Amino acid sequence: MERRERGYIWLEKELRLSLLISAGMILTFFAVLYICDPGFRFFWQFLLAALSADGIWQYVRYRKEYRNYVHIADYLEQFEEGNYEYRTETEYMRTGIRSQITEQLERMGNAFGTLRSGLIEEKENTKTLVTDISHQLKTPVAALSMCFELMEDARITDAERAEFAARGAGEIKKLKYLTETLTNLSRMEAGMIQIHPGEASLKETLVRAVNGVYLKANMKNIEIEMEDFKDMMLPHDKKWTAEAFANVLDNAVKYSPEGTTVHIRVSPQISYVFVEIEDEGIGIAKEEYQNIFRRFYRGSRPEIEACEGAGVGLYLVRQILEEQGGSIRAVAGKAGGTVFQMTLPKKSYVQE
């Protein structure tokens, strides 16, 4: 039985019960009136008029209730079919309970629509994750397999065997980096990684981040220059904030040519501290500035595709900073490259 039919039967029963009660009360009133004054003029006419008026009033009230019911049922049926953008006539211009219910239903539809969009996006991101992981793992695994096969060849020289061993070691490092990054991502989203801000030296945190990428920068003859600033104690998680800075520095080194410089600048503001990391690399297209902080997003330029990565580093940076009340954005550098501008609050951030 359809919802409308069930509602019609329910409202019809309510109408009958209401008519029975009101008619009983009218008959009781007129019976008492008749007993008190048997000679009351136009008694039967008044009785029939009262019963008729009551019947008309009850029917009008019933029709109004039924229209309201149908109005709500229309929304619910559309929601069941997945049409969360369903709207009827402009109820917001009216007053009363119906317009209020309509407004609440529209808000509910917007919430459901947002939730569905999020679930669809999450599903697509999961598909992308599986594709990215398989792609990222396929390349180093295939290279490792080839290196070991060639090393087993008795015809190669010791020098060639050493070269293949070195290449294999490089692919193992890539696998280690990839698995660690994906593990951190999954732990962060599962709530297993807890950010615990505490008063700590900002300069020590930055030095810790620089030390994490120093060898990689040295291999490409890239200098990392930190402009001198007065150290300060900030409420932040030393480990994960250093991890965030290191991820930005790692990107700067990864996508910059040899012999360039990465600059780190710190400038205190009234309520927060401004940290800039500027590279002289390939730069980022303006339309990609917001996308680069999305999970699993990687640019389509050949220079980016040639480097290892899963597109989760900057996403983790954003998550770590925002958990502490900070932020991150990317802008174009004056001499090319990219400037990552990050903020951290001077006072402890309490997440609502």
PDB file of N, CA and C in Angstrom, residues 160-244:
ATOM      1  N   GLU A 160      78.626  -4.319 -13.290  1.00  0.00           N
ATOM      2  CA  GLU A 160      77.219  -4.265 -13.682  1.00  0.00           C
ATOM      3  C   GLU A 160      76.319  -4.799 -12.569  1.00  0.00           C
ATOM      4  N   ARG A 161      76.772  -5.848 -11.898  1.00  0.00           N
ATOM      5  CA  ARG A 161      75.987  -6.414 -10.790  1.00  0.00           C
ATOM      6  C   ARG A 161      75.855  -5.386  -9.655  1.00  0.00           C
ATOM      7  N   ALA A 162      76.946  -4.659  -9.395  1.00  0.00           N
ATOM      8  CA  ALA A 162      76.892  -3.621  -8.362  1.00  0.00           C
ATOM      9  C   ALA A 162      75.944  -2.492  -8.763  1.00  0.00           C
ATOM     10  N   GLU A 163      75.938  -2.155 -10.045  1.00  0.00           N
ATOM     11  CA  GLU A 163      75.035  -1.105 -10.524  1.00  0.00           C
ATOM     12  C   GLU A 163      73.575  -1.528 -10.366  1.00  0.00           C
ATOM     13  N   PHE A 164      73.278  -2.780 -10.710  1.00  0.00           N
ATOM     14  CA  PHE A 164      71.901  -3.269 -10.565  1.00  0.00           C
ATOM     15  C   PHE A 164      71.494  -3.341  -9.089  1.00  0.00           C
ATOM     16  N   ALA A 165      72.449  -3.672  -8.235  1.00  0.00           N
ATOM     17  CA  ALA A 165      72.156  -3.710  -6.796  1.00  0.00           C
ATOM     18  C   ALA A 165      71.832  -2.304  -6.273  1.00  0.00           C
ATOM     19  N   ALA A 166      72.583  -1.311  -6.775  1.00  0.00           N
ATOM     20  CA  ALA A 166      72.326   0.070  -6.362  1.00  0.00           C
ATOM     21  C   ALA A 166      70.957   0.538  -6.840  1.00  0.00           C
ATOM     22  N   ARG A 167      70.606   0.158  -8.076  1.00  0.00           N
ATOM     23  CA  ARG A 167      69.278   0.522  -8.589  1.00  0.00           C
ATOM     24  C   ARG A 167      68.179  -0.154  -7.770  1.00  0.00           C
ATOM     25  N   GLY A 168      68.428  -1.413  -7.415  1.00  0.00           N
ATOM     26  CA  GLY A 168      67.447  -2.119  -6.583  1.00  0.00           C
ATOM     27  C   GLY A 168      67.261  -1.452  -5.233  1.00  0.00           C
ATOM     28  N   ALA A 169      68.369  -0.994  -4.660  1.00  0.00           N
ATOM     29  CA  ALA A 169      68.291  -0.296  -3.371  1.00  0.00           C
ATOM     30  C   ALA A 169      67.487   0.997  -3.506  1.00  0.00           C
ATOM     31  N   GLY A 170      67.664   1.689  -4.644  1.00  0.00           N
ATOM     32  CA  GLY A 170      66.883   2.904  -4.876  1.00  0.00           C
ATOM     33  C   GLY A 170      65.394   2.626  -4.978  1.00  0.00           C
ATOM     34  N   GLU A 171      65.055   1.530  -5.649  1.00  0.00           N
ATOM     35  CA  GLU A 171      63.633   1.175  -5.766  1.00  0.00           C
ATOM     36  C   GLU A 171      63.053   0.766  -4.411  1.00  0.00           C
ATOM     37  N   ILE A 172      63.861   0.134  -3.586  1.00  0.00           N
ATOM     38  CA  ILE A 172      63.399  -0.230  -2.237  1.00  0.00           C
ATOM     39  C   ILE A 172      63.116   1.026  -1.418  1.00  0.00           C
ATOM     40  N   LYS A 173      63.961   2.056  -1.573  1.00  0.00           N
ATOM     41  CA  LYS A 173      63.715   3.321  -0.873  1.00  0.00           C
ATOM     42  C   LYS A 173      62.404   3.953  -1.329  1.00  0.00           C
ATOM     43  N   LYS A 174      62.146   3.854  -2.655  1.00  0.00           N
ATOM     44  CA  LYS A 174      60.882   4.387  -3.160  1.00  0.00           C
ATOM     45  C   LYS A 174      59.698   3.659  -2.549  1.00  0.00           C
ATOM     46  N   LEU A 175      59.797   2.339  -2.467  1.00  0.00           N
ATOM     47  CA  LEU A 175      58.725   1.545  -1.872  1.00  0.00           C
ATOM     48  C   LEU A 175      58.530   1.901  -0.405  1.00  0.00           C
ATOM     49  N   LYS A 176      59.632   2.086   0.293  1.00  0.00           N
ATOM     50  CA  LYS A 176      59.543   2.443   1.710  1.00  0.00           C
ATOM     51  C   LYS A 176      58.861   3.793   1.891  1.00  0.00           C
ATOM     52  N   TYR A 177      59.255   4.774   1.076  1.00  0.00           N
ATOM     53  CA  TYR A 177      58.643   6.105   1.163  1.00  0.00           C
ATOM     54  C   TYR A 177      57.155   6.034   0.873  1.00  0.00           C
ATOM     55  N   LEU A 178      56.793   5.288  -0.163  1.00  0.00           N
ATOM     56  CA  LEU A 178      55.394   5.187  -0.555  1.00  0.00           C
ATOM     57  C   LEU A 178      54.557   4.531   0.532  1.00  0.00           C
ATOM     58  N   THR A 179      55.047   3.420   1.079  1.00  0.00           N
ATOM     59  CA  THR A 179      54.276   2.711   2.111  1.00  0.00           C
ATOM     60  C   THR A 179      54.158   3.544   3.385  1.00  0.00           C
ATOM     61  N   GLU A 180      55.224   4.260   3.745  1.00  0.00           N
ATOM     62  CA  GLU A 180      55.157   5.113   4.940  1.00  0.00           C
ATOM     63  C   GLU A 180      54.144   6.243   4.747  1.00  0.00           C
ATOM     64  N   THR A 181      54.135   6.840   3.554  1.00  0.00           N
ATOM     65  CA  THR A 181      53.196   7.928   3.278  1.00  0.00           C
ATOM     66  C   THR A 181      51.760   7.434   3.326  1.00  0.00           C
ATOM     67  N   LEU A 182      51.493   6.312   2.686  1.00  0.00           N
ATOM     68  CA  LEU A 182      50.134   5.766   2.673  1.00  0.00           C
ATOM     69  C   LEU A 182      49.708   5.318   4.069  1.00  0.00           C
ATOM     70  N   THR A 183      50.651   4.804   4.844  1.00  0.00           N
ATOM     71  CA  THR A 183      50.330   4.402   6.220  1.00  0.00           C
ATOM     72  C   THR A 183      49.959   5.614   7.064  1.00  0.00           C
ATOM     73  N   ASN A 184      50.733   6.685   6.937  1.00  0.00           N
ATOM     74  CA  ASN A 184      50.413   7.907   7.676  1.00  0.00           C
ATOM     75  C   ASN A 184      49.046   8.453   7.285  1.00  0.00           C
ATOM     76  N   LEU A 185      48.747   8.391   5.989  1.00  0.00           N
ATOM     77  CA  LEU A 185      47.453   8.880   5.520  1.00  0.00           C
ATOM     78  C   LEU A 185      46.308   8.082   6.126  1.00  0.00           C
ATOM     79  N   SER A 186      46.411   6.755   6.061  1.00  0.00           N
ATOM     80  CA  SER A 186      45.336   5.916   6.589  1.00  0.00           C
ATOM     81  C   SER A 186      45.182   6.094   8.096  1.00  0.00           C
ATOM     82  N   ARG A 187      46.302   6.230   8.795  1.00  0.00           N
ATOM     83  CA  ARG A 187      46.239   6.428  10.249  1.00  0.00           C
ATOM     84  C   ARG A 187      45.645   7.787  10.598  1.00  0.00           C
ATOM     85  N   MET A 188      45.985   8.803   9.810  1.00  0.00           N
ATOM     86  CA  MET A 188      45.440  10.137  10.054  1.00  0.00           C
ATOM     87  C   MET A 188      43.931  10.147   9.877  1.00  0.00           C
ATOM     88  N   GLU A 189      43.438   9.535   8.804  1.00  0.00           N
ATOM     89  CA  GLU A 189      42.008   9.551   8.530  1.00  0.00           C
ATOM     90  C   GLU A 189      41.246   8.628   9.463  1.00  0.00           C
ATOM     91  N   ALA A 190      41.904   7.622   9.994  1.00  0.00           N
ATOM     92  CA  ALA A 190      41.237   6.727  10.937  1.00  0.00           C
ATOM     93  C   ALA A 190      41.283   7.275  12.358  1.00  0.00           C
ATOM     94  N   GLY A 191      41.923   8.426  12.533  1.00  0.00           N
ATOM     95  CA  GLY A 191      42.015   9.022  13.855  1.00  0.00           C
ATOM     96  C   GLY A 191      43.055   8.375  14.742  1.00  0.00           C
ATOM     97  N   MET A 192      43.923   7.555  14.147  1.00  0.00           N
ATOM     98  CA  MET A 192      44.958   6.884  14.935  1.00  0.00           C
ATOM     99  C   MET A 192      46.128   7.813  15.241  1.00  0.00           C
ATOM    100  N   ILE A 193      46.292   8.835  14.393  1.00  0.00           N
ATOM    101  CA  ILE A 193      47.339   9.825  14.642  1.00  0.00           C
ATOM    102  C   ILE A 193      46.715  10.985  15.408  1.00  0.00           C
ATOM    103  N   GLN A 194      47.177  11.214  16.598  1.00  0.00           N
ATOM    104  CA  GLN A 194      46.661  12.285  17.440  1.00  0.00           C
ATOM    105  C   GLN A 194      47.664  13.433  17.476  1.00  0.00           C
ATOM    106  N   ILE A 195      47.153  14.630  17.214  1.00  0.00           N
ATOM    107  CA  ILE A 195      47.986  15.825  17.284  1.00  0.00           C
ATOM    108  C   ILE A 195      47.939  16.366  18.712  1.00  0.00           C
ATOM    109  N   HIS A 196      49.105  16.500  19.328  1.00  0.00           N
ATOM    110  CA  HIS A 196      49.185  16.984  20.707  1.00  0.00           C
ATOM    111  C   HIS A 196      50.072  18.228  20.757  1.00  0.00           C
ATOM    112  N   PRO A 197      49.481  19.404  20.555  1.00  0.00           N
ATOM    113  CA  PRO A 197      50.287  20.634  20.584  1.00  0.00           C
ATOM    114  C   PRO A 197      50.860  20.900  21.977  1.00  0.00           C
ATOM    115  N   GLY A 198      52.083  21.333  21.990  1.00  0.00           N
ATOM    116  CA  GLY A 198      52.747  21.721  23.232  1.00  0.00           C
ATOM    117  C   GLY A 198      53.725  22.840  22.949  1.00  0.00           C
ATOM    118  N   GLU A 199      54.057  23.619  23.953  1.00  0.00           N
ATOM    119  CA  GLU A 199      54.996  24.723  23.764  1.00  0.00           C
ATOM    120  C   GLU A 199      56.351  24.181  23.315  1.00  0.00           C
ATOM    121  N   ALA A 200      56.792  24.614  22.155  1.00  0.00           N
ATOM    122  CA  ALA A 200      58.057  24.123  21.612  1.00  0.00           C
ATOM    123  C   ALA A 200      58.668  25.203  20.727  1.00  0.00           C
ATOM    124  N   SER A 201      59.963  25.069  20.482  1.00  0.00           N
ATOM    125  CA  SER A 201      60.702  26.033  19.672  1.00  0.00           C
ATOM    126  C   SER A 201      60.357  25.850  18.192  1.00  0.00           C
ATOM    127  N   LEU A 202      59.945  26.924  17.546  1.00  0.00           N
ATOM    128  CA  LEU A 202      59.632  26.861  16.116  1.00  0.00           C
ATOM    129  C   LEU A 202      60.899  26.619  15.308  1.00  0.00           C
ATOM    130  N   LYS A 203      61.998  27.231  15.705  1.00  0.00           N
ATOM    131  CA  LYS A 203      63.251  27.068  14.969  1.00  0.00           C
ATOM    132  C   LYS A 203      63.717  25.615  15.021  1.00  0.00           C
ATOM    133  N   GLU A 204      63.603  24.976  16.171  1.00  0.00           N
ATOM    134  CA  GLU A 204      63.985  23.566  16.280  1.00  0.00           C
ATOM    135  C   GLU A 204      63.112  22.685  15.391  1.00  0.00           C
ATOM    136  N   THR A 205      61.833  22.996  15.304  1.00  0.00           N
ATOM    137  CA  THR A 205      60.932  22.225  14.447  1.00  0.00           C
ATOM    138  C   THR A 205      61.323  22.373  12.987  1.00  0.00           C
ATOM    139  N   LEU A 206      61.672  23.606  12.581  1.00  0.00           N
ATOM    140  CA  LEU A 206      62.075  23.829  11.192  1.00  0.00           C
ATOM    141  C   LEU A 206      63.403  23.140  10.884  1.00  0.00           C
ATOM    142  N   VAL A 207      64.340  23.207  11.828  1.00  0.00           N
ATOM    143  CA  VAL A 207      65.631  22.532  11.633  1.00  0.00           C
ATOM    144  C   VAL A 207      65.426  21.030  11.495  1.00  0.00           C
ATOM    145  N   ARG A 208      64.539  20.488  12.282  1.00  0.00           N
ATOM    146  CA  ARG A 208      64.223  19.057  12.200  1.00  0.00           C
ATOM    147  C   ARG A 208      63.674  18.706  10.824  1.00  0.00           C
ATOM    148  N   ALA A 209      62.828  19.590  10.274  1.00  0.00           N
ATOM    149  CA  ALA A 209      62.268  19.359   8.939  1.00  0.00           C
ATOM    150  C   ALA A 209      63.354  19.437   7.870  1.00  0.00           C
ATOM    151  N   VAL A 210      64.238  20.422   7.996  1.00  0.00           N
ATOM    152  CA  VAL A 210      65.330  20.581   7.017  1.00  0.00           C
ATOM    153  C   VAL A 210      66.251  19.365   7.047  1.00  0.00           C
ATOM    154  N   ASN A 211      66.566  18.875   8.237  1.00  0.00           N
ATOM    155  CA  ASN A 211      67.442  17.706   8.344  1.00  0.00           C
ATOM    156  C   ASN A 211      66.843  16.489   7.649  1.00  0.00           C
ATOM    157  N   GLY A 212      65.505  16.436   7.616  1.00  0.00           N
ATOM    158  CA  GLY A 212      64.857  15.286   6.988  1.00  0.00           C
ATOM    159  C   GLY A 212      65.007  15.240   5.482  1.00  0.00           C
ATOM    160  N   VAL A 213      65.260  16.391   4.859  1.00  0.00           N
ATOM    161  CA  VAL A 213      65.388  16.426   3.394  1.00  0.00           C
ATOM    162  C   VAL A 213      66.778  16.874   2.959  1.00  0.00           C
ATOM    163  N   TYR A 214      67.702  17.033   3.896  1.00  0.00           N
ATOM    164  CA  TYR A 214      69.012  17.580   3.563  1.00  0.00           C
ATOM    165  C   TYR A 214      69.760  16.703   2.558  1.00  0.00           C
ATOM    166  N   LEU A 215      69.765  15.404   2.782  1.00  0.00           N
ATOM    167  CA  LEU A 215      70.508  14.510   1.882  1.00  0.00           C
ATOM    168  C   LEU A 215      69.948  14.554   0.470  1.00  0.00           C
ATOM    169  N   LYS A 216      68.637  14.560   0.358  1.00  0.00           N
ATOM    170  CA  LYS A 216      68.020  14.612  -0.968  1.00  0.00           C
ATOM    171  C   LYS A 216      68.367  15.927  -1.669  1.00  0.00           C
ATOM    172  N   ALA A 217      68.364  17.030  -0.913  1.00  0.00           N
ATOM    173  CA  ALA A 217      68.722  18.323  -1.502  1.00  0.00           C
ATOM    174  C   ALA A 217      70.196  18.351  -1.891  1.00  0.00           C
ATOM    175  N   ASN A 218      71.047  17.759  -1.072  1.00  0.00           N
ATOM    176  CA  ASN A 218      72.486  17.741  -1.343  1.00  0.00           C
ATOM    177  C   ASN A 218      72.790  16.958  -2.613  1.00  0.00           C
ATOM    178  N   MET A 219      72.039  15.895  -2.856  1.00  0.00           N
ATOM    179  CA  MET A 219      72.260  15.087  -4.056  1.00  0.00           C
ATOM    180  C   MET A 219      71.973  15.889  -5.325  1.00  0.00           C
ATOM    181  N   LYS A 220      71.086  16.869  -5.241  1.00  0.00           N
ATOM    182  CA  LYS A 220      70.755  17.698  -6.400  1.00  0.00           C
ATOM    183  C   LYS A 220      71.450  19.055  -6.327  1.00  0.00           C
ATOM    184  N   ASN A 221      72.379  19.202  -5.366  1.00  0.00           N
ATOM    185  CA  ASN A 221      73.104  20.463  -5.196  1.00  0.00           C
ATOM    186  C   ASN A 221      72.135  21.635  -4.985  1.00  0.00           C
ATOM    187  N   ILE A 222      71.085  21.385  -4.212  1.00  0.00           N
ATOM    188  CA  ILE A 222      70.091  22.410  -3.894  1.00  0.00           C
ATOM    189  C   ILE A 222      70.352  22.913  -2.478  1.00  0.00           C
ATOM    190  N   GLU A 223      70.450  24.217  -2.338  1.00  0.00           N
ATOM    191  CA  GLU A 223      70.672  24.813  -1.025  1.00  0.00           C
ATOM    192  C   GLU A 223      69.332  25.140  -0.358  1.00  0.00           C
ATOM    193  N   ILE A 224      69.270  24.910   0.936  1.00  0.00           N
ATOM    194  CA  ILE A 224      68.093  25.286   1.719  1.00  0.00           C
ATOM    195  C   ILE A 224      68.518  26.399   2.670  1.00  0.00           C
ATOM    196  N   GLU A 225      68.044  27.607   2.419  1.00  0.00           N
ATOM    197  CA  GLU A 225      68.435  28.767   3.205  1.00  0.00           C
ATOM    198  C   GLU A 225      67.269  29.192   4.114  1.00  0.00           C
ATOM    199  N   MET A 226      67.559  29.278   5.398  1.00  0.00           N
ATOM    200  CA  MET A 226      66.560  29.757   6.350  1.00  0.00           C
ATOM    201  C   MET A 226      66.975  31.155   6.805  1.00  0.00           C
ATOM    202  N   GLU A 227      66.145  32.134   6.470  1.00  0.00           N
ATOM    203  CA  GLU A 227      66.453  33.496   6.885  1.00  0.00           C
ATOM    204  C   GLU A 227      66.400  33.587   8.409  1.00  0.00           C
ATOM    205  N   ASP A 228      67.350  34.344   8.956  1.00  0.00           N
ATOM    206  CA  ASP A 228      67.448  34.445  10.412  1.00  0.00           C
ATOM    207  C   ASP A 228      66.206  35.112  10.999  1.00  0.00           C
ATOM    208  N   PHE A 229      65.719  34.569  12.090  1.00  0.00           N
ATOM    209  CA  PHE A 229      64.584  35.156  12.787  1.00  0.00           C
ATOM    210  C   PHE A 229      64.713  34.853  14.274  1.00  0.00           C
ATOM    211  N   LYS A 230      64.052  35.655  15.073  1.00  0.00           N
ATOM    212  CA  LYS A 230      64.075  35.448  16.516  1.00  0.00           C
ATOM    213  C   LYS A 230      63.213  34.244  16.872  1.00  0.00           C
ATOM    214  N   ASP A 231      63.845  33.271  17.506  1.00  0.00           N
ATOM    215  CA  ASP A 231      63.103  32.046  17.844  1.00  0.00           C
ATOM    216  C   ASP A 231      61.962  32.365  18.812  1.00  0.00           C
ATOM    217  N   MET A 232      60.935  31.535  18.751  1.00  0.00           N
ATOM    218  CA  MET A 232      59.776  31.744  19.623  1.00  0.00           C
ATOM    219  C   MET A 232      59.190  30.396  19.997  1.00  0.00           C
ATOM    220  N   MET A 233      58.519  30.369  21.126  1.00  0.00           N
ATOM    221  CA  MET A 233      57.836  29.174  21.599  1.00  0.00           C
ATOM    222  C   MET A 233      56.387  29.221  21.125  1.00  0.00           C
ATOM    223  N   LEU A 234      56.002  28.196  20.404  1.00  0.00           N
ATOM    224  CA  LEU A 234      54.643  28.127  19.876  1.00  0.00           C
ATOM    225  C   LEU A 234      53.970  26.835  20.329  1.00  0.00           C
ATOM    226  N   PRO A 235      52.651  26.856  20.528  1.00  0.00           N
ATOM    227  CA  PRO A 235      51.941  25.617  20.845  1.00  0.00           C
ATOM    228  C   PRO A 235      51.711  24.795  19.574  1.00  0.00           C
ATOM    229  N   HIS A 236      52.554  23.782  19.372  1.00  0.00           N
ATOM    230  CA  HIS A 236      52.402  22.921  18.193  1.00  0.00           C
ATOM    231  C   HIS A 236      52.989  21.553  18.488  1.00  0.00           C
ATOM    232  N   ASP A 237      52.559  20.573  17.720  1.00  0.00           N
ATOM    233  CA  ASP A 237      53.090  19.218  17.842  1.00  0.00           C
ATOM    234  C   ASP A 237      54.415  19.168  17.082  1.00  0.00           C
ATOM    235  N   LYS A 238      55.506  19.021  17.807  1.00  0.00           N
ATOM    236  CA  LYS A 238      56.836  19.080  17.190  1.00  0.00           C
ATOM    237  C   LYS A 238      57.006  18.040  16.079  1.00  0.00           C
ATOM    238  N   LYS A 239      56.595  16.809  16.368  1.00  0.00           N
ATOM    239  CA  LYS A 239      56.826  15.724  15.419  1.00  0.00           C
ATOM    240  C   LYS A 239      56.044  15.937  14.132  1.00  0.00           C
ATOM    241  N   TRP A 240      54.725  16.141  14.253  1.00  0.00           N
ATOM    242  CA  TRP A 240      53.898  16.191  13.058  1.00  0.00           C
ATOM    243  C   TRP A 240      53.991  17.522  12.338  1.00  0.00           C
ATOM    244  N   THR A 241      54.292  18.597  13.058  1.00  0.00           N
ATOM    245  CA  THR A 241      54.508  19.869  12.376  1.00  0.00           C
ATOM    246  C   THR A 241      55.805  19.821  11.575  1.00  0.00           C
ATOM    247  N   ALA A 242      56.842  19.205  12.146  1.00  0.00           N
ATOM    248  CA  ALA A 242      58.090  19.006  11.392  1.00  0.00           C
ATOM    249  C   ALA A 242      57.848  18.126  10.175  1.00  0.00           C
ATOM    250  N   GLU A 243      56.982  17.130  10.339  1.00  0.00           N
ATOM    251  CA  GLU A 243      56.619  16.261   9.203  1.00  0.00           C
ATOM    252  C   GLU A 243      55.932  17.078   8.113  1.00  0.00           C
ATOM    253  N   ALA A 244      55.054  17.998   8.510  1.00  0.00           N
ATOM    254  CA  ALA A 244      54.367  18.844   7.530  1.00  0.00           C
ATOM    255  C   ALA A 244      55.356  19.737   6.791  1.00  0.00           C
TER     256      ALA A 244
END
